[in-house]
mmCIF file of C-alpha atoms in Angstrom:
data_model
loop_
_atom_site.group_PDB
_atom_site.id
_atom_site.type_symbol
_atom_site.label_atom_id
_atom_site.label_comp_id
_atom_site.label_asym_id
_atom_site.label_seq_id
_atom_site.Cartn_x
_atom_site.Cartn_y
_atom_site.Cartn_z
ATOM 1 C CA MET U 1 18.306 47.647 -4.192
ATOM 2 C CA SER U 2 16.270 49.088 -7.044
ATOM 3 C CA TYR U 3 16.248 47.684 -10.572
ATOM 4 C CA LYS U 4 15.207 49.471 -13.736
ATOM 5 C CA GLN U 5 12.538 46.953 -14.691
ATOM 6 C CA GLU U 6 10.678 47.608 -11.437
ATOM 7 C CA ARG U 7 9.911 51.137 -12.665
ATOM 8 C CA ILE U 8 8.569 49.945 -16.049
ATOM 9 C CA THR U 9 4.794 49.503 -16.136
ATOM 10 C CA PRO U 10 2.453 48.200 -18.865
ATOM 11 C CA TYR U 11 0.063 51.124 -19.035
ATOM 12 C CA GLY U 12 1.496 54.050 -17.071
ATOM 13 C CA ASN U 13 -1.953 54.850 -15.642
ATOM 14 C CA GLY U 14 -0.826 55.641 -12.102
ATOM 15 C CA GLN U 15 -1.804 52.275 -10.592
ATOM 16 C CA GLU U 16 0.862 50.253 -8.795
ATOM 17 C CA LYS U 17 2.825 47.957 -11.074
ATOM 18 C CA SER U 18 1.388 44.684 -9.735
ATOM 19 C CA ARG U 19 -2.184 45.842 -10.483
ATOM 20 C CA GLN U 20 -1.224 46.898 -14.023
ATOM 21 C CA VAL U 21 0.553 43.568 -14.642
ATOM 22 C CA GLU U 22 -2.504 41.690 -13.397
ATOM 23 C CA THR U 23 -4.752 43.631 -15.774
ATOM 24 C CA MET U 24 -2.358 43.123 -18.678
ATOM 25 C CA PHE U 25 -2.184 39.347 -18.280
ATOM 26 C CA ASP U 26 -5.953 39.120 -17.842
ATOM 27 C CA ASN U 27 -6.253 41.041 -21.136
ATOM 28 C CA ILE U 28 -3.900 38.792 -23.110
ATOM 29 C CA ALA U 29 -4.751 35.451 -21.441
ATOM 30 C CA HIS U 30 -6.813 34.303 -24.452
ATOM 31 C CA SER U 31 -3.803 34.571 -26.781
ATOM 32 C CA TYR U 32 -0.862 34.065 -24.423
ATOM 33 C CA ASP U 33 -0.074 30.418 -25.205
ATOM 34 C CA LEU U 34 -0.383 30.899 -28.958
ATOM 35 C CA LEU U 35 1.911 33.926 -28.909
ATOM 36 C CA ASN U 36 4.475 32.278 -26.618
ATOM 37 C CA HIS U 37 4.842 29.281 -28.893
ATOM 38 C CA ARG U 38 4.765 31.174 -32.194
ATOM 39 C CA LEU U 39 7.020 34.058 -31.160
ATOM 40 C CA SER U 40 9.636 31.639 -29.791
ATOM 41 C CA PHE U 41 9.208 29.278 -32.784
ATOM 42 C CA GLY U 42 8.288 26.539 -30.301
ATOM 43 C CA ILE U 43 11.649 26.696 -28.536
ATOM 44 C CA ASP U 44 9.996 27.723 -25.250
ATOM 45 C CA TYR U 45 9.061 24.042 -24.803
ATOM 46 C CA LEU U 46 12.728 23.048 -24.926
ATOM 47 C CA TRP U 47 13.644 25.830 -22.498
ATOM 48 C CA ARG U 48 11.120 24.523 -19.967
ATOM 49 C CA LYS U 49 12.419 21.009 -20.476
ATOM 50 C CA THR U 50 15.942 22.209 -19.601
ATOM 51 C CA ALA U 51 14.697 23.945 -16.447
ATOM 52 C CA VAL U 52 12.746 20.883 -15.274
ATOM 53 C CA ARG U 53 15.729 18.628 -15.964
ATOM 54 C CA GLN U 54 17.718 20.552 -13.349
ATOM 55 C CA LEU U 55 15.359 19.212 -10.670
ATOM 56 C CA VAL U 56 15.386 15.537 -11.689
ATOM 57 C CA PRO U 57 18.243 14.459 -9.334
ATOM 58 C CA TYR U 58 16.473 16.022 -6.333
ATOM 59 C CA LYS U 59 13.080 14.300 -6.771
ATOM 60 C CA PRO U 60 10.978 17.100 -5.216
ATOM 61 C CA GLU U 61 7.677 15.973 -3.723
ATOM 62 C CA THR U 62 6.140 19.431 -3.386
ATOM 63 C CA ILE U 63 6.623 22.144 -6.029
ATOM 64 C CA LEU U 64 5.502 25.767 -6.106
ATOM 65 C CA ASP U 65 5.235 27.237 -9.605
ATOM 66 C CA ILE U 66 5.294 31.015 -9.279
ATOM 67 C CA ALA U 67 3.865 33.264 -12.011
ATOM 68 C CA THR U 68 2.350 30.031 -13.302
ATOM 69 C CA GLY U 69 0.249 31.762 -15.979
ATOM 70 C CA THR U 70 -1.673 29.106 -17.885
ATOM 71 C CA GLY U 71 0.237 26.311 -16.181
ATOM 72 C CA ASP U 72 2.653 25.077 -18.883
ATOM 73 C CA PHE U 73 5.611 24.812 -16.494
ATOM 74 C CA ALA U 74 3.482 23.231 -13.758
ATOM 75 C CA ILE U 75 2.138 20.613 -16.175
ATOM 76 C CA MET U 76 5.585 19.721 -17.490
ATOM 77 C CA ALA U 77 6.997 19.488 -13.947
ATOM 78 C CA ALA U 78 4.145 17.202 -12.882
ATOM 79 C CA LYS U 79 4.635 14.899 -15.864
ATOM 80 C CA ARG U 80 8.425 14.662 -15.706
ATOM 81 C CA LEU U 81 9.125 14.832 -11.971
ATOM 82 C CA ARG U 82 6.001 13.033 -10.699
ATOM 83 C CA PRO U 83 5.732 15.000 -7.441
ATOM 84 C CA ARG U 84 2.973 14.534 -4.910
ATOM 85 C CA LYS U 85 1.784 18.129 -5.281
ATOM 86 C CA VAL U 86 2.298 21.123 -7.567
ATOM 87 C CA VAL U 87 0.771 24.480 -6.671
ATOM 88 C CA GLY U 88 0.622 27.121 -9.389
ATOM 89 C CA VAL U 89 0.306 30.699 -8.136
ATOM 90 C CA ASP U 90 -0.254 33.914 -10.067
ATOM 91 C CA ILE U 91 -1.883 37.318 -9.712
ATOM 92 C CA SER U 92 -3.866 36.860 -12.936
ATOM 93 C CA GLU U 93 -7.030 34.850 -12.471
ATOM 94 C CA GLY U 94 -7.689 35.060 -16.210
ATOM 95 C CA MET U 95 -4.480 33.154 -16.940
ATOM 96 C CA MET U 96 -5.134 30.569 -14.226
ATOM 97 C CA ARG U 97 -8.656 29.854 -15.479
ATOM 98 C CA ILE U 98 -7.094 28.638 -18.714
ATOM 99 C CA GLY U 99 -4.556 26.690 -16.650
ATOM 100 C CA VAL U 100 -7.316 24.875 -14.763
ATOM 101 C CA TRP U 101 -8.850 23.752 -18.061
ATOM 102 C CA LYS U 102 -5.455 22.551 -19.376
ATOM 103 C CA VAL U 103 -4.704 20.633 -16.170
ATOM 104 C CA LYS U 104 -8.064 18.841 -16.306
ATOM 105 C CA ALA U 105 -7.502 17.976 -19.971
ATOM 106 C CA ALA U 106 -4.108 16.500 -19.025
ATOM 107 C CA GLY U 107 -5.667 14.448 -16.210
ATOM 108 C CA LEU U 108 -3.482 16.120 -13.604
ATOM 109 C CA ASP U 109 -6.087 17.892 -11.472
ATOM 110 C CA SER U 110 -5.350 15.570 -8.528
ATOM 111 C CA VAL U 111 -1.737 16.803 -8.524
ATOM 112 C CA ILE U 112 -1.862 20.427 -9.711
ATOM 113 C CA SER U 113 -3.895 23.168 -8.061
ATOM 114 C CA PHE U 114 -3.977 26.936 -8.579
ATOM 115 C CA LYS U 115 -4.184 29.850 -6.177
ATOM 116 C CA LYS U 116 -4.063 33.621 -6.507
ATOM 117 C CA GLU U 117 -1.035 34.861 -4.575
ATOM 118 C CA ASP U 118 1.111 37.984 -4.454
ATOM 119 C CA CYS U 119 4.700 36.755 -4.532
ATOM 120 C CA GLU U 120 5.798 39.513 -2.144
ATOM 121 C CA HIS U 121 3.453 38.252 0.579
ATOM 122 C CA MET U 122 2.628 34.562 0.157
ATOM 123 C CA SER U 123 0.305 32.731 2.547
ATOM 124 C CA TYR U 124 2.507 29.634 2.914
ATOM 125 C CA ALA U 125 4.485 28.719 6.018
ATOM 126 C CA ASP U 126 8.273 28.720 6.113
ATOM 127 C CA GLY U 127 9.818 25.724 4.354
ATOM 128 C CA SER U 128 6.567 24.559 2.726
ATOM 129 C CA PHE U 129 8.028 23.391 -0.607
ATOM 130 C CA ASP U 130 10.850 21.175 -1.857
ATOM 131 C CA ALA U 131 11.297 23.145 -5.085
ATOM 132 C CA ILE U 132 10.157 26.359 -6.741
ATOM 133 C CA THR U 133 9.882 26.956 -10.473
ATOM 134 C CA THR U 134 8.997 29.980 -12.534
ATOM 135 C CA ALA U 135 9.178 30.735 -16.245
ATOM 136 C CA PHE U 136 9.238 34.217 -17.783
ATOM 137 C CA GLY U 137 7.691 35.827 -14.714
ATOM 138 C CA ILE U 138 10.279 37.309 -12.385
ATOM 139 C CA ARG U 139 10.965 40.359 -14.539
ATOM 140 C CA ASN U 140 7.348 41.413 -13.906
ATOM 141 C CA PHE U 141 7.751 41.488 -10.126
ATOM 142 C CA GLN U 142 7.076 44.854 -8.519
ATOM 143 C CA ASN U 143 9.889 44.278 -6.016
ATOM 144 C CA LEU U 144 12.405 41.656 -7.168
ATOM 145 C CA ASP U 145 14.366 41.512 -3.905
ATOM 146 C CA ALA U 146 11.262 41.098 -1.746
ATOM 147 C CA CYS U 147 9.850 38.370 -3.988
ATOM 148 C CA LEU U 148 13.087 36.371 -4.050
ATOM 149 C CA LYS U 149 13.380 36.589 -0.259
ATOM 150 C CA GLU U 150 9.791 35.359 0.027
ATOM 151 C CA MET U 151 10.546 32.490 -2.369
ATOM 152 C CA CYS U 152 13.546 31.580 -0.219
ATOM 153 C CA ARG U 153 11.376 31.684 2.912
ATOM 154 C CA VAL U 154 8.754 29.199 1.680
ATOM 155 C CA LEU U 155 11.441 26.841 0.325
ATOM 156 C CA ARG U 156 12.766 24.185 2.697
ATOM 157 C CA LYS U 157 16.453 24.117 3.651
ATOM 158 C CA GLY U 158 18.335 22.515 0.759
ATOM 159 C CA GLY U 159 15.391 23.104 -1.580
ATOM 160 C CA GLN U 160 15.907 24.103 -5.205
ATOM 161 C CA LEU U 161 14.910 27.054 -7.331
ATOM 162 C CA SER U 162 14.720 26.629 -11.123
ATOM 163 C CA ILE U 163 13.989 29.753 -13.158
ATOM 164 C CA LEU U 164 13.686 30.635 -16.837
ATOM 165 C CA GLU U 165 13.799 34.234 -17.966
ATOM 166 C CA LEU U 166 14.137 35.920 -21.321
ATOM 167 C CA SER U 167 17.391 37.831 -21.717
ATOM 168 C CA ARG U 168 19.393 40.003 -24.088
ATOM 169 C CA PRO U 169 21.927 38.230 -26.324
ATOM 170 C CA VAL U 170 25.352 39.809 -25.873
ATOM 171 C CA ARG U 171 27.231 38.567 -28.950
ATOM 172 C CA PHE U 172 27.154 39.446 -32.641
ATOM 173 C CA PRO U 173 25.085 38.734 -34.710
ATOM 174 C CA MET U 174 22.376 37.466 -32.338
ATOM 175 C CA LYS U 175 22.423 40.705 -30.349
ATOM 176 C CA GLN U 176 21.603 42.721 -33.460
ATOM 177 C CA LEU U 177 19.048 40.206 -34.795
ATOM 178 C CA PHE U 178 17.275 40.079 -31.454
ATOM 179 C CA GLY U 179 17.087 43.878 -31.387
ATOM 180 C CA ILE U 180 15.391 43.968 -34.797
ATOM 181 C CA TYR U 181 13.025 41.109 -33.960
ATOM 182 C CA SER U 182 12.050 42.391 -30.518
ATOM 183 C CA HIS U 183 11.400 45.983 -31.571
ATOM 184 C CA SER U 184 9.702 45.333 -34.917
ATOM 185 C CA ILE U 185 8.187 41.882 -35.404
ATOM 186 C CA LEU U 186 7.301 40.862 -31.853
ATOM 187 C CA PRO U 187 5.314 43.949 -30.734
ATOM 188 C CA LEU U 188 3.465 44.174 -34.066
ATOM 189 C CA TYR U 189 2.460 40.509 -34.084
ATOM 190 C CA GLY U 190 1.636 40.656 -30.373
ATOM 191 C CA LYS U 191 -0.627 43.666 -30.953
ATOM 192 C CA ILE U 192 -2.453 41.984 -33.853
ATOM 193 C CA VAL U 193 -3.112 38.717 -32.001
ATOM 194 C CA SER U 194 -3.620 39.915 -28.417
ATOM 195 C CA LYS U 195 -5.440 43.181 -29.277
ATOM 196 C CA ASP U 196 -3.446 44.897 -26.511
ATOM 197 C CA ASP U 197 -1.335 47.735 -27.932
ATOM 198 C CA GLU U 198 0.935 48.102 -24.917
ATOM 199 C CA ALA U 199 1.460 44.576 -23.558
ATOM 200 C CA TYR U 200 4.245 43.369 -25.834
ATOM 201 C CA LYS U 201 6.006 46.736 -25.878
ATOM 202 C CA TYR U 202 6.094 46.478 -22.084
ATOM 203 C CA LEU U 203 7.357 42.882 -22.128
ATOM 204 C CA ILE U 204 10.247 43.822 -24.427
ATOM 205 C CA SER U 205 11.133 46.804 -22.216
ATOM 206 C CA THR U 206 11.363 44.549 -19.166
ATOM 207 C CA ILE U 207 13.707 42.125 -20.967
ATOM 208 C CA GLU U 208 16.064 44.974 -21.817
ATOM 209 C CA ALA U 209 16.013 46.446 -18.300
ATOM 210 C CA PHE U 210 16.187 43.212 -16.291
ATOM 211 C CA PRO U 211 19.465 42.154 -14.604
ATOM 212 C CA GLN U 212 20.918 38.960 -16.037
ATOM 213 C CA GLY U 213 23.745 36.441 -15.782
ATOM 214 C CA GLU U 214 26.315 37.130 -13.082
ATOM 215 C CA GLU U 215 24.301 40.048 -11.705
ATOM 216 C CA MET U 216 21.276 37.801 -11.130
ATOM 217 C CA VAL U 217 23.444 35.180 -9.407
ATOM 218 C CA GLU U 218 24.524 37.808 -6.875
ATOM 219 C CA ILE U 219 20.891 38.891 -6.392
ATOM 220 C CA PHE U 220 19.889 35.282 -5.600
ATOM 221 C CA LYS U 221 22.654 35.011 -3.010
ATOM 222 C CA LYS U 222 21.659 38.290 -1.359
ATOM 223 C CA ALA U 223 18.091 36.955 -1.132
ATOM 224 C CA GLY U 224 19.315 34.036 0.987
ATOM 225 C CA PHE U 225 20.235 31.272 -1.461
ATOM 226 C CA SER U 226 23.492 29.498 -0.615
ATOM 227 C CA GLU U 227 24.533 28.864 -4.199
ATOM 228 C CA ALA U 228 23.371 29.896 -7.645
ATOM 229 C CA LYS U 229 24.397 29.448 -11.267
ATOM 230 C CA PHE U 230 23.098 30.196 -14.744
ATOM 231 C CA LYS U 231 23.219 28.885 -18.294
ATOM 232 C CA ARG U 232 22.449 30.889 -21.428
ATOM 233 C CA LEU U 233 20.151 29.132 -23.926
ATOM 234 C CA THR U 234 19.617 29.692 -27.669
ATOM 235 C CA PHE U 235 22.466 32.183 -28.096
ATOM 236 C CA GLY U 236 21.433 34.112 -24.998
ATOM 237 C CA VAL U 237 17.777 34.726 -25.840
ATOM 238 C CA CYS U 238 16.809 32.872 -22.659
ATOM 239 C CA THR U 239 18.712 32.225 -19.420
ATOM 240 C CA CYS U 240 18.171 29.267 -17.107
ATOM 241 C CA TYR U 241 18.987 29.890 -13.422
ATOM 242 C CA PHE U 242 19.396 27.334 -10.644
ATOM 243 C CA ALA U 243 19.777 28.074 -6.933
ATOM 244 C CA ILE U 244 19.755 26.106 -3.687
ATOM 245 C CA LYS U 245 18.615 27.398 -0.307
#
């Protein structure tokens, strides 16, 4: 199955999407955390807290944080779930370098490690992890179906998947307000702070094109997950997904 967001690229320079996404996140790594927190008015912290809370009853010992970026989700999972091991993977080494510094500052370097991995072809054996997390990353995948199947493969039977992704509000007036904010304020502020003219235009385009809600639940099931559900957060600006293998 093909999804619209898989055809959207940051720079349109002829390179494959994954290479362009890697370059983009390397370019904006220095400002990514600041922009995330300011552009969401700090609510992204509460969204991550909701996603981690879904895993509390399962007490995962090994967690894979995909599209880990600078490690915010991995750090919160380590603090709140107290697993034996968290591995953060990403294609952007620039983002992960900042993550390594943050993990050391938090005193969690004995628990959290980082590794460059392509989510379509991960190096881990089948059933390697108890849980998988990812925040605001799956809409950047070059091939969504292939990545979700790979996530299912490295997850043990009965393991959990907890995902956050930005989404389009569907009700008035938030739908209209989000449209104004995302097409005017967000790309302008993102350009000023990150110095990358195209990055935040691209990120907004992927939100608008990405499948959400019930459609995503069906995509999870087709990828091999036995059950899946979702919950809209902050009037639909973000969606929290939960699936079990």
